[in-house]
Amino acid sequence: MGRVQNKVVIITGGSTGIGQAACHLLSKEGATIALVDINDSAGKETVKYIQDHGGNAEYWNMDVTDESTIEKVFKEIEQKFSRINVLVNNAGFIGSNKPTHEMSETEWDKVMNINAKGTFFCTKHVIPYLKKSDGGSIINISSIHGLIGSPDYPANHASKGAIRLMSKTDAMIYAKDKIRVNSIHPGYINTPNLGESPQKSNASPTDPRTAFDNLQPLGHIGDANDIAYGILYLASDESKFVTASELVIDGGIYGGRVFD
Ligand SMILES: NC(=O)c1ccc[n+]([C@@H]2O[C@H](COP(=O)([O-])OP(=O)(O)OC[C@H]3O[C@@H](n4cnc5c(N)ncnc54)[C@H](O)[C@@H]3O)[C@@H](O)[C@H]2O)c1
């Protein structure tokens, strides 16, 4: 019996990085995976890998900024798997690393639309299905930069702060429906979305990986599975008394306030 046996889990942005690791891990623990992304080739490969290893998964092309497609795809997922139990709002885009006064409206809107509005749209359209399933779990991937500032990526950090508070508000609104809503706050994780090394690093700028590693109290950045295990816990019934919480998985950066 897996830790999320028989749960139907939608993972946005599951084609690569943290989302892909979550697809693999939750599938190994018995979940049926609905992988939604705009990266079709990597998404289909991820699904094939899961199916080849005895898991149950399907891929849908779904842009989290396109509300009508989300509505249509969630309906198809419910028709295919007969229920929906968990939504992982993971799709994200870090955007340009420019100071606020150099950022265009277009650059700002793209990041806010994918990260914040995408989380809103997917939450909005999954709620009726979770109510039908007599409850469920929504897991929103924020960032340590939804908790503390740093001198870079202003739109990304604003969107991650918004996701943190959306999670708490939705947790309060839907507690009576037995729908739990929590945010996860990753530190620096080795994925395609990692971004440039923080300005406060004292390592060589020509070696960004070392610069990142040196910034971590634990001495190295995280990998996608470190976050996937947090997603697994919040998706499972092991966390049945956990809602409106913030799960920080960051190698100690937030606890040590490295950016203070
Ligand atoms: N990597 C890190 O250090 C780090 C730190 C904090 C937070 N995060 C967050 O973790 C989440 C996953 O990021 P990752 O590091 O795995 O990066 P990633 O780039 O590997 O994954 C992001 C995924 O989202 C998908 N995506 C992008 N725009 C989309 C859209 N409009 N609709 C649907 N899918 C879309 C991409 O195709 C990709 O598969 C993001 O929300 C990111 O902000 C990452």
PDB file of C-alpha atoms in Angstrom, residues 33-249:
ATOM      1  CA  ILE A  33      -0.934  11.132 -12.167  1.00  0.00           C
ATOM      2  CA  ALA A  34      -2.536  13.740 -14.454  1.00  0.00           C
ATOM      3  CA  LEU A  35       0.485  15.638 -15.772  1.00  0.00           C
ATOM      4  CA  VAL A  36      -0.390  19.019 -17.304  1.00  0.00           C
ATOM      5  CA  ASP A  37       2.221  21.251 -18.940  1.00  0.00           C
ATOM      6  CA  ILE A  38       3.083  23.142 -22.115  1.00  0.00           C
ATOM      7  CA  ASN A  39       6.308  21.163 -22.674  1.00  0.00           C
ATOM      8  CA  ASP A  40       4.667  18.306 -24.581  1.00  0.00           C
ATOM      9  CA  SER A  41       7.756  16.247 -25.467  1.00  0.00           C
ATOM     10  CA  ALA A  42       9.149  16.130 -21.904  1.00  0.00           C
ATOM     11  CA  GLY A  43       5.643  15.626 -20.475  1.00  0.00           C
ATOM     12  CA  LYS A  44       4.886  12.679 -22.735  1.00  0.00           C
ATOM     13  CA  GLU A  45       8.307  11.137 -21.982  1.00  0.00           C
ATOM     14  CA  THR A  46       7.659  11.458 -18.242  1.00  0.00           C
ATOM     15  CA  VAL A  47       4.284   9.760 -18.606  1.00  0.00           C
ATOM     16  CA  LYS A  48       5.768   6.976 -20.753  1.00  0.00           C
ATOM     17  CA  TYR A  49       8.465   6.343 -18.148  1.00  0.00           C
ATOM     18  CA  ILE A  50       5.816   6.039 -15.416  1.00  0.00           C
ATOM     19  CA  GLN A  51       3.636   3.730 -17.536  1.00  0.00           C
ATOM     20  CA  ASP A  52       6.657   1.586 -18.502  1.00  0.00           C
ATOM     21  CA  HIS A  53       7.364   1.141 -14.775  1.00  0.00           C
ATOM     22  CA  GLY A  54       3.833  -0.035 -13.982  1.00  0.00           C
ATOM     23  CA  GLY A  55       2.338   3.323 -12.935  1.00  0.00           C
ATOM     24  CA  ASN A  56      -0.833   5.058 -14.065  1.00  0.00           C
ATOM     25  CA  ALA A  57      -0.346   8.482 -15.722  1.00  0.00           C
ATOM     26  CA  GLU A  58      -1.645  10.608 -18.607  1.00  0.00           C
ATOM     27  CA  TYR A  59      -0.429  13.842 -20.194  1.00  0.00           C
ATOM     28  CA  TRP A  60      -2.534  16.868 -21.143  1.00  0.00           C
ATOM     29  CA  ASN A  61      -1.298  20.026 -22.861  1.00  0.00           C
ATOM     30  CA  MET A  62      -2.557  22.802 -20.598  1.00  0.00           C
ATOM     31  CA  ASP A  63      -1.336  26.371 -20.243  1.00  0.00           C
ATOM     32  CA  VAL A  64      -2.085  27.529 -16.674  1.00  0.00           C
ATOM     33  CA  THR A  65      -2.828  31.040 -17.982  1.00  0.00           C
ATOM     34  CA  ASP A  66      -5.669  29.809 -20.216  1.00  0.00           C
ATOM     35  CA  GLU A  67      -8.816  29.498 -18.086  1.00  0.00           C
ATOM     36  CA  SER A  68     -11.086  27.857 -20.669  1.00  0.00           C
ATOM     37  CA  THR A  69      -8.507  25.125 -21.399  1.00  0.00           C
ATOM     38  CA  ILE A  70      -8.080  24.459 -17.661  1.00  0.00           C
ATOM     39  CA  GLU A  71     -11.839  24.017 -17.291  1.00  0.00           C
ATOM     40  CA  LYS A  72     -11.925  21.609 -20.263  1.00  0.00           C
ATOM     41  CA  VAL A  73      -8.847  19.587 -19.190  1.00  0.00           C
ATOM     42  CA  PHE A  74      -9.968  19.170 -15.555  1.00  0.00           C
ATOM     43  CA  LYS A  75     -13.306  17.856 -16.825  1.00  0.00           C
ATOM     44  CA  GLU A  76     -11.462  15.347 -19.052  1.00  0.00           C
ATOM     45  CA  ILE A  77      -9.256  14.273 -16.125  1.00  0.00           C
ATOM     46  CA  GLU A  78     -12.307  13.592 -13.959  1.00  0.00           C
ATOM     47  CA  GLN A  79     -14.002  11.695 -16.795  1.00  0.00           C
ATOM     48  CA  LYS A  80     -10.875   9.579 -17.376  1.00  0.00           C
ATOM     49  CA  PHE A  81      -9.998   8.797 -13.734  1.00  0.00           C
ATOM     50  CA  SER A  82     -13.502   9.229 -12.163  1.00  0.00           C
ATOM     51  CA  ARG A  83     -12.338  11.651  -9.442  1.00  0.00           C
ATOM     52  CA  ILE A  84      -9.715  14.255  -8.485  1.00  0.00           C
ATOM     53  CA  ASN A  85      -8.147  14.237  -4.987  1.00  0.00           C
ATOM     54  CA  VAL A  86      -5.057  16.467  -5.118  1.00  0.00           C
ATOM     55  CA  LEU A  87      -3.853  19.515  -7.096  1.00  0.00           C
ATOM     56  CA  VAL A  88      -0.185  20.510  -7.099  1.00  0.00           C
ATOM     57  CA  ASN A  89       0.170  24.090  -8.400  1.00  0.00           C
ATOM     58  CA  ASN A  90       3.803  23.775  -9.431  1.00  0.00           C
ATOM     59  CA  ALA A  91       4.081  25.368 -12.917  1.00  0.00           C
ATOM     60  CA  GLY A  92       6.302  28.416 -12.676  1.00  0.00           C
ATOM     61  CA  PHE A  93       8.444  30.884 -14.566  1.00  0.00           C
ATOM     62  CA  ILE A  94      11.182  32.934 -12.894  1.00  0.00           C
ATOM     63  CA  GLY A  95      11.279  35.729 -15.513  1.00  0.00           C
ATOM     64  CA  SER A  96      13.946  38.365 -16.065  1.00  0.00           C
ATOM     65  CA  ASN A  97      16.549  39.166 -13.451  1.00  0.00           C
ATOM     66  CA  LYS A  98      16.213  42.941 -13.724  1.00  0.00           C
ATOM     67  CA  PRO A  99      15.780  45.572 -11.029  1.00  0.00           C
ATOM     68  CA  THR A 100      12.225  46.860 -10.687  1.00  0.00           C
ATOM     69  CA  HIS A 101      12.893  50.179 -12.450  1.00  0.00           C
ATOM     70  CA  GLU A 102      14.099  48.368 -15.598  1.00  0.00           C
ATOM     71  CA  MET A 103      11.287  45.820 -15.814  1.00  0.00           C
ATOM     72  CA  SER A 104       8.610  46.235 -18.481  1.00  0.00           C
ATOM     73  CA  GLU A 105       4.901  45.711 -17.899  1.00  0.00           C
ATOM     74  CA  THR A 106       5.015  42.743 -20.304  1.00  0.00           C
ATOM     75  CA  GLU A 107       7.827  41.052 -18.346  1.00  0.00           C
ATOM     76  CA  TRP A 108       6.002  41.641 -15.026  1.00  0.00           C
ATOM     77  CA  ASP A 109       2.665  40.373 -16.356  1.00  0.00           C
ATOM     78  CA  LYS A 110       4.123  37.173 -17.843  1.00  0.00           C
ATOM     79  CA  VAL A 111       5.546  36.064 -14.477  1.00  0.00           C
ATOM     80  CA  MET A 112       2.479  37.098 -12.475  1.00  0.00           C
ATOM     81  CA  ASN A 113       0.154  35.411 -14.976  1.00  0.00           C
ATOM     82  CA  ILE A 114       1.912  32.032 -14.891  1.00  0.00           C
ATOM     83  CA  ASN A 115       2.752  31.931 -11.171  1.00  0.00           C
ATOM     84  CA  ALA A 116      -0.082  33.783  -9.399  1.00  0.00           C
ATOM     85  CA  LYS A 117      -2.996  33.849 -11.843  1.00  0.00           C
ATOM     86  CA  GLY A 118      -2.247  30.256 -12.924  1.00  0.00           C
ATOM     87  CA  THR A 119      -2.501  29.125  -9.294  1.00  0.00           C
ATOM     88  CA  PHE A 120      -5.793  31.028  -8.962  1.00  0.00           C
ATOM     89  CA  PHE A 121      -7.301  29.548 -12.159  1.00  0.00           C
ATOM     90  CA  CYS A 122      -6.321  25.951 -11.334  1.00  0.00           C
ATOM     91  CA  THR A 123      -7.556  26.268  -7.742  1.00  0.00           C
ATOM     92  CA  LYS A 124     -10.824  27.829  -8.904  1.00  0.00           C
ATOM     93  CA  HIS A 125     -11.548  24.995 -11.320  1.00  0.00           C
ATOM     94  CA  VAL A 126     -10.441  22.075  -9.127  1.00  0.00           C
ATOM     95  CA  ILE A 127     -12.562  23.062  -6.099  1.00  0.00           C
ATOM     96  CA  PRO A 128     -15.852  21.593  -7.425  1.00  0.00           C
ATOM     97  CA  TYR A 129     -14.136  18.239  -8.072  1.00  0.00           C
ATOM     98  CA  LEU A 130     -12.484  18.161  -4.624  1.00  0.00           C
ATOM     99  CA  LYS A 131     -15.868  18.923  -3.025  1.00  0.00           C
ATOM    100  CA  LYS A 132     -17.346  16.019  -4.989  1.00  0.00           C
ATOM    101  CA  SER A 133     -14.539  13.786  -3.623  1.00  0.00           C
ATOM    102  CA  ASP A 134     -15.483  14.849  -0.065  1.00  0.00           C
ATOM    103  CA  GLY A 135     -12.289  16.861   0.395  1.00  0.00           C
ATOM    104  CA  GLY A 136      -8.742  16.936  -0.872  1.00  0.00           C
ATOM    105  CA  SER A 137      -5.393  18.678  -0.793  1.00  0.00           C
ATOM    106  CA  ILE A 138      -4.073  21.666  -2.756  1.00  0.00           C
ATOM    107  CA  ILE A 139      -0.306  22.159  -2.644  1.00  0.00           C
ATOM    108  CA  ASN A 140       1.001  25.498  -3.885  1.00  0.00           C
ATOM    109  CA  ILE A 141       4.678  25.791  -4.738  1.00  0.00           C
ATOM    110  CA  SER A 142       5.857  29.175  -3.508  1.00  0.00           C
ATOM    111  CA  SER A 143       9.540  29.853  -2.671  1.00  0.00           C
ATOM    112  CA  ILE A 144      11.683  31.066   0.209  1.00  0.00           C
ATOM    113  CA  HIS A 145      11.272  34.322  -1.723  1.00  0.00           C
ATOM    114  CA  GLY A 146       7.611  34.208  -0.796  1.00  0.00           C
ATOM    115  CA  LEU A 147       8.912  34.661   2.768  1.00  0.00           C
ATOM    116  CA  ILE A 148      12.032  36.830   2.522  1.00  0.00           C
ATOM    117  CA  GLY A 149      13.317  39.378   0.037  1.00  0.00           C
ATOM    118  CA  SER A 150      16.466  39.203  -2.037  1.00  0.00           C
ATOM    119  CA  PRO A 151      17.904  41.754  -4.448  1.00  0.00           C
ATOM    120  CA  ASP A 152      16.780  40.036  -7.653  1.00  0.00           C
ATOM    121  CA  TYR A 153      13.777  38.741  -9.682  1.00  0.00           C
ATOM    122  CA  PRO A 154      11.166  41.246  -8.370  1.00  0.00           C
ATOM    123  CA  ALA A 155       8.200  39.806 -10.298  1.00  0.00           C
ATOM    124  CA  ASN A 156       8.941  36.201  -9.309  1.00  0.00           C
ATOM    125  CA  HIS A 157       9.266  37.086  -5.628  1.00  0.00           C
ATOM    126  CA  ALA A 158       6.053  39.181  -5.681  1.00  0.00           C
ATOM    127  CA  SER A 159       4.191  36.269  -7.282  1.00  0.00           C
ATOM    128  CA  LYS A 160       5.526  33.836  -4.681  1.00  0.00           C
ATOM    129  CA  GLY A 161       4.409  36.125  -1.855  1.00  0.00           C
ATOM    130  CA  ALA A 162       0.949  36.231  -3.439  1.00  0.00           C
ATOM    131  CA  ILE A 163       0.858  32.420  -3.612  1.00  0.00           C
ATOM    132  CA  ARG A 164       1.690  32.195   0.105  1.00  0.00           C
ATOM    133  CA  LEU A 165      -1.316  34.326   1.088  1.00  0.00           C
ATOM    134  CA  MET A 166      -3.656  32.780  -1.500  1.00  0.00           C
ATOM    135  CA  SER A 167      -2.885  29.445   0.156  1.00  0.00           C
ATOM    136  CA  LYS A 168      -3.844  30.678   3.625  1.00  0.00           C
ATOM    137  CA  THR A 169      -7.022  32.385   2.410  1.00  0.00           C
ATOM    138  CA  ASP A 170      -8.180  29.342   0.452  1.00  0.00           C
ATOM    139  CA  ALA A 171      -7.324  27.136   3.438  1.00  0.00           C
ATOM    140  CA  MET A 172      -9.756  29.203   5.521  1.00  0.00           C
ATOM    141  CA  ILE A 173     -12.485  29.359   2.856  1.00  0.00           C
ATOM    142  CA  TYR A 174     -12.500  25.626   2.103  1.00  0.00           C
ATOM    143  CA  ALA A 175     -11.695  24.088   5.514  1.00  0.00           C
ATOM    144  CA  LYS A 176     -15.412  23.374   5.963  1.00  0.00           C
ATOM    145  CA  ASP A 177     -15.258  21.293   2.754  1.00  0.00           C
ATOM    146  CA  LYS A 178     -12.307  19.252   4.108  1.00  0.00           C
ATOM    147  CA  ILE A 179     -10.034  20.765   1.470  1.00  0.00           C
ATOM    148  CA  ARG A 180      -6.555  21.470   2.857  1.00  0.00           C
ATOM    149  CA  VAL A 181      -4.370  24.151   1.245  1.00  0.00           C
ATOM    150  CA  ASN A 182      -0.669  24.515   2.047  1.00  0.00           C
ATOM    151  CA  SER A 183       2.346  26.199   0.495  1.00  0.00           C
ATOM    152  CA  ILE A 184       5.822  24.765   0.022  1.00  0.00           C
ATOM    153  CA  HIS A 185       8.804  27.130   0.082  1.00  0.00           C
ATOM    154  CA  PRO A 186      11.790  25.650  -1.750  1.00  0.00           C
ATOM    155  CA  GLY A 187      15.220  27.188  -1.397  1.00  0.00           C
ATOM    156  CA  TYR A 188      17.705  26.751  -4.250  1.00  0.00           C
ATOM    157  CA  ILE A 189      16.979  23.539  -6.120  1.00  0.00           C
ATOM    158  CA  ASN A 190      18.955  22.149  -9.049  1.00  0.00           C
ATOM    159  CA  THR A 191      16.402  22.408 -11.916  1.00  0.00           C
ATOM    160  CA  PRO A 192      16.119  24.344 -15.217  1.00  0.00           C
ATOM    161  CA  ASN A 193      14.309  27.137 -13.270  1.00  0.00           C
ATOM    162  CA  LEU A 194      17.165  27.763 -10.810  1.00  0.00           C
ATOM    163  CA  GLY A 195      18.027  31.237 -12.096  1.00  0.00           C
ATOM    164  CA  GLU A 196      21.260  33.173 -11.620  1.00  0.00           C
ATOM    165  CA  SER A 197      23.229  33.018  -8.399  1.00  0.00           C
ATOM    166  CA  PRO A 198      22.251  35.552  -5.736  1.00  0.00           C
ATOM    167  CA  GLN A 199      24.253  38.787  -5.624  1.00  0.00           C
ATOM    168  CA  LYS A 200      25.367  38.161  -2.043  1.00  0.00           C
ATOM    169  CA  SER A 201      27.326  35.076  -2.981  1.00  0.00           C
ATOM    170  CA  ASN A 202      31.039  35.398  -2.259  1.00  0.00           C
ATOM    171  CA  ALA A 203      32.060  32.647  -4.684  1.00  0.00           C
ATOM    172  CA  SER A 204      33.419  33.086  -8.180  1.00  0.00           C
ATOM    173  CA  PRO A 205      30.698  34.439 -10.500  1.00  0.00           C
ATOM    174  CA  THR A 206      32.122  32.227 -13.260  1.00  0.00           C
ATOM    175  CA  ASP A 207      31.043  29.144 -11.315  1.00  0.00           C
ATOM    176  CA  PRO A 208      27.367  29.651 -10.521  1.00  0.00           C
ATOM    177  CA  ARG A 209      26.828  26.173  -9.079  1.00  0.00           C
ATOM    178  CA  THR A 210      29.628  26.699  -6.525  1.00  0.00           C
ATOM    179  CA  ALA A 211      28.227  30.142  -5.767  1.00  0.00           C
ATOM    180  CA  PHE A 212      24.858  28.589  -4.980  1.00  0.00           C
ATOM    181  CA  ASP A 213      26.359  25.748  -2.939  1.00  0.00           C
ATOM    182  CA  ASN A 214      28.430  28.170  -0.829  1.00  0.00           C
ATOM    183  CA  LEU A 215      25.308  30.121   0.113  1.00  0.00           C
ATOM    184  CA  GLN A 216      23.594  27.141   1.725  1.00  0.00           C
ATOM    185  CA  PRO A 217      23.991  26.482   5.454  1.00  0.00           C
ATOM    186  CA  LEU A 218      24.002  22.748   4.584  1.00  0.00           C
ATOM    187  CA  GLY A 219      26.759  23.384   2.015  1.00  0.00           C
ATOM    188  CA  HIS A 220      24.934  22.434  -1.170  1.00  0.00           C
ATOM    189  CA  ILE A 221      21.740  23.231  -3.072  1.00  0.00           C
ATOM    190  CA  GLY A 222      18.799  20.850  -3.041  1.00  0.00           C
ATOM    191  CA  ASP A 223      17.562  18.451  -5.677  1.00  0.00           C
ATOM    192  CA  ALA A 224      14.050  18.077  -7.046  1.00  0.00           C
ATOM    193  CA  ASN A 225      13.329  15.032  -4.872  1.00  0.00           C
ATOM    194  CA  ASP A 226      13.859  17.080  -1.699  1.00  0.00           C
ATOM    195  CA  ILE A 227      10.734  19.048  -2.674  1.00  0.00           C
ATOM    196  CA  ALA A 228       8.880  16.022  -4.078  1.00  0.00           C
ATOM    197  CA  TYR A 229       8.992  14.378  -0.619  1.00  0.00           C
ATOM    198  CA  GLY A 230       7.301  17.476   0.849  1.00  0.00           C
ATOM    199  CA  ILE A 231       4.632  17.287  -1.879  1.00  0.00           C
ATOM    200  CA  LEU A 232       4.142  13.584  -1.105  1.00  0.00           C
ATOM    201  CA  TYR A 233       3.569  14.320   2.602  1.00  0.00           C
ATOM    202  CA  LEU A 234       1.031  17.090   1.925  1.00  0.00           C
ATOM    203  CA  ALA A 235      -0.769  14.971  -0.695  1.00  0.00           C
ATOM    204  CA  SER A 236      -1.056  12.006   1.677  1.00  0.00           C
ATOM    205  CA  ASP A 237      -3.442  11.512   4.598  1.00  0.00           C
ATOM    206  CA  GLU A 238      -0.391  11.643   6.889  1.00  0.00           C
ATOM    207  CA  SER A 239      -0.920  15.431   6.781  1.00  0.00           C
ATOM    208  CA  LYS A 240      -4.698  15.297   7.449  1.00  0.00           C
ATOM    209  CA  PHE A 241      -4.428  17.885  10.278  1.00  0.00           C
ATOM    210  CA  VAL A 242      -2.163  20.239   8.270  1.00  0.00           C
ATOM    211  CA  THR A 243      -3.666  23.235   6.491  1.00  0.00           C
ATOM    212  CA  ALA A 244      -2.665  26.897   5.957  1.00  0.00           C
ATOM    213  CA  SER A 245       0.907  25.891   6.780  1.00  0.00           C
ATOM    214  CA  GLU A 246       4.232  26.786   5.160  1.00  0.00           C
ATOM    215  CA  LEU A 247       6.621  23.924   4.542  1.00  0.00           C
ATOM    216  CA  VAL A 248      10.106  25.406   4.124  1.00  0.00           C
ATOM    217  CA  ILE A 249      12.584  23.051   2.386  1.00  0.00           C
TER     218      ILE A 249
END
